């Protein structure tokens, strides 16, 4: 078995869509970044890359690459899930936390699980939790949103 951890944060700005866990959430601001800046997908992707021992998300999807401009981060996840199979692992479990003062994330969790399962992770293997930061720090001031994720990969036995 392998364990991975991922963390990400992005700044909230005007004039951007708010995409978290592959779901567009109605809000007056969105996350800034080269791709769609989906913090949750980035945290999960980094957890998977970490468990594979293959560096980090920036190495696989550099923000200098025009191809990834405004890209859907579900696509990143899809590619890394494929890479887990290439390396003879499968995703056994993902637990994650999205930390946002506003908007309320909880009502969108099921849609996020469905969107993430579209990247090839079984829906029953994805847990998402939503927290606020109790008004403290950059998250509490509404300047940004952060996410943490951990994953467990299970070795797929080769039957020959
Ligand atoms: Mg990111």
Short mmCIF file of N, CA, C and O in Angstrom, two decimals, residues 6-10 20 38-44 96-99 139 145-149:
data_model
loop_
_atom_site.label_atom_id
_atom_site.label_comp_id
_atom_site.label_asym_id
_atom_site.label_seq_id
_atom_site.Cartn_x
_atom_site.Cartn_y
_atom_site.Cartn_z
N UNK A 6 -1.86 15.67 -0.06
CA UNK A 6 -1.86 16.82 -0.96
C UNK A 6 -2.46 18.03 -0.29
O UNK A 6 -3.38 17.90 0.53
N UNK A 7 -1.93 19.19 -0.63
CA UNK A 7 -2.47 20.46 -0.13
C UNK A 7 -2.48 21.45 -1.27
O UNK A 7 -1.58 21.43 -2.12
N UNK A 8 -3.49 22.32 -1.29
CA UNK A 8 -3.49 23.39 -2.28
C UNK A 8 -4.29 24.57 -1.75
O UNK A 8 -5.17 24.40 -0.90
N UNK A 9 -3.95 25.74 -2.24
CA UNK A 9 -4.74 26.94 -1.94
C UNK A 9 -4.70 27.85 -3.15
O UNK A 9 -3.72 27.85 -3.90
N UNK A 10 -5.77 28.58 -3.35
CA UNK A 10 -5.82 29.58 -4.43
C UNK A 10 -6.54 30.82 -3.93
O UNK A 10 -7.37 30.76 -3.02
N UNK A 20 -14.85 23.87 -7.77
CA UNK A 20 -14.26 23.05 -6.70
C UNK A 20 -14.76 21.61 -6.87
O UNK A 20 -15.96 21.38 -7.00
N UNK A 38 -8.96 24.57 -9.52
CA UNK A 38 -9.81 23.72 -8.67
C UNK A 38 -8.96 23.16 -7.52
O UNK A 38 -8.25 22.16 -7.67
N UNK A 39 -9.03 23.82 -6.36
CA UNK A 39 -8.17 23.44 -5.22
C UNK A 39 -8.33 21.99 -4.80
O UNK A 39 -7.34 21.35 -4.44
N UNK A 40 -9.56 21.52 -4.81
CA UNK A 40 -9.78 20.15 -4.33
C UNK A 40 -9.16 19.14 -5.29
O UNK A 40 -8.45 18.22 -4.86
N UNK A 41 -9.41 19.32 -6.59
CA UNK A 41 -8.81 18.40 -7.57
C UNK A 41 -7.30 18.47 -7.51
O UNK A 41 -6.62 17.44 -7.66
N UNK A 42 -6.74 19.66 -7.28
CA UNK A 42 -5.28 19.79 -7.20
C UNK A 42 -4.74 19.05 -5.97
O UNK A 42 -3.71 18.38 -6.05
N UNK A 43 -5.43 19.19 -4.85
CA UNK A 43 -4.97 18.51 -3.63
C UNK A 43 -5.03 16.99 -3.80
O UNK A 43 -4.10 16.27 -3.44
N UNK A 44 -6.12 16.50 -4.40
CA UNK A 44 -6.26 15.05 -4.61
C UNK A 44 -5.22 14.56 -5.61
O UNK A 44 -4.57 13.53 -5.41
N UNK A 96 -10.69 13.99 2.09
CA UNK A 96 -10.29 15.36 1.77
C UNK A 96 -11.07 16.38 2.58
O UNK A 96 -12.12 16.07 3.14
N UNK A 97 -10.52 17.58 2.65
CA UNK A 97 -11.16 18.69 3.36
C UNK A 97 -11.06 19.93 2.48
O UNK A 97 -9.97 20.25 1.99
N UNK A 98 -12.17 20.61 2.28
CA UNK A 98 -12.15 21.92 1.62
C UNK A 98 -12.40 22.96 2.72
O UNK A 98 -13.34 22.82 3.50
N UNK A 99 -11.53 23.97 2.78
CA UNK A 99 -11.68 25.00 3.81
C UNK A 99 -12.00 26.32 3.13
O UNK A 99 -11.16 26.89 2.42
N UNK A 139 -8.13 32.60 4.83
CA UNK A 139 -9.38 31.92 4.47
C UNK A 139 -10.54 32.61 5.17
O UNK A 139 -11.57 32.91 4.56
N UNK A 145 -9.24 30.01 -0.75
CA UNK A 145 -9.81 28.72 -0.36
C UNK A 145 -8.68 27.68 -0.40
O UNK A 145 -7.80 27.75 -1.27
N UNK A 146 -8.68 26.77 0.55
CA UNK A 146 -7.65 25.73 0.60
C UNK A 146 -8.28 24.35 0.66
O UNK A 146 -9.47 24.20 0.98
N UNK A 147 -7.50 23.35 0.32
CA UNK A 147 -7.97 21.96 0.41
C UNK A 147 -6.82 21.04 0.78
O UNK A 147 -5.66 21.28 0.41
N UNK A 148 -7.14 20.02 1.54
CA UNK A 148 -6.20 18.95 1.89
C UNK A 148 -6.77 17.64 1.39
O UNK A 148 -8.00 17.47 1.38
N UNK A 149 -5.90 16.72 1.02
CA UNK A 149 -6.37 15.38 0.65
C UNK A 149 -5.33 14.35 1.06
O UNK A 149 -4.12 14.61 1.01
#
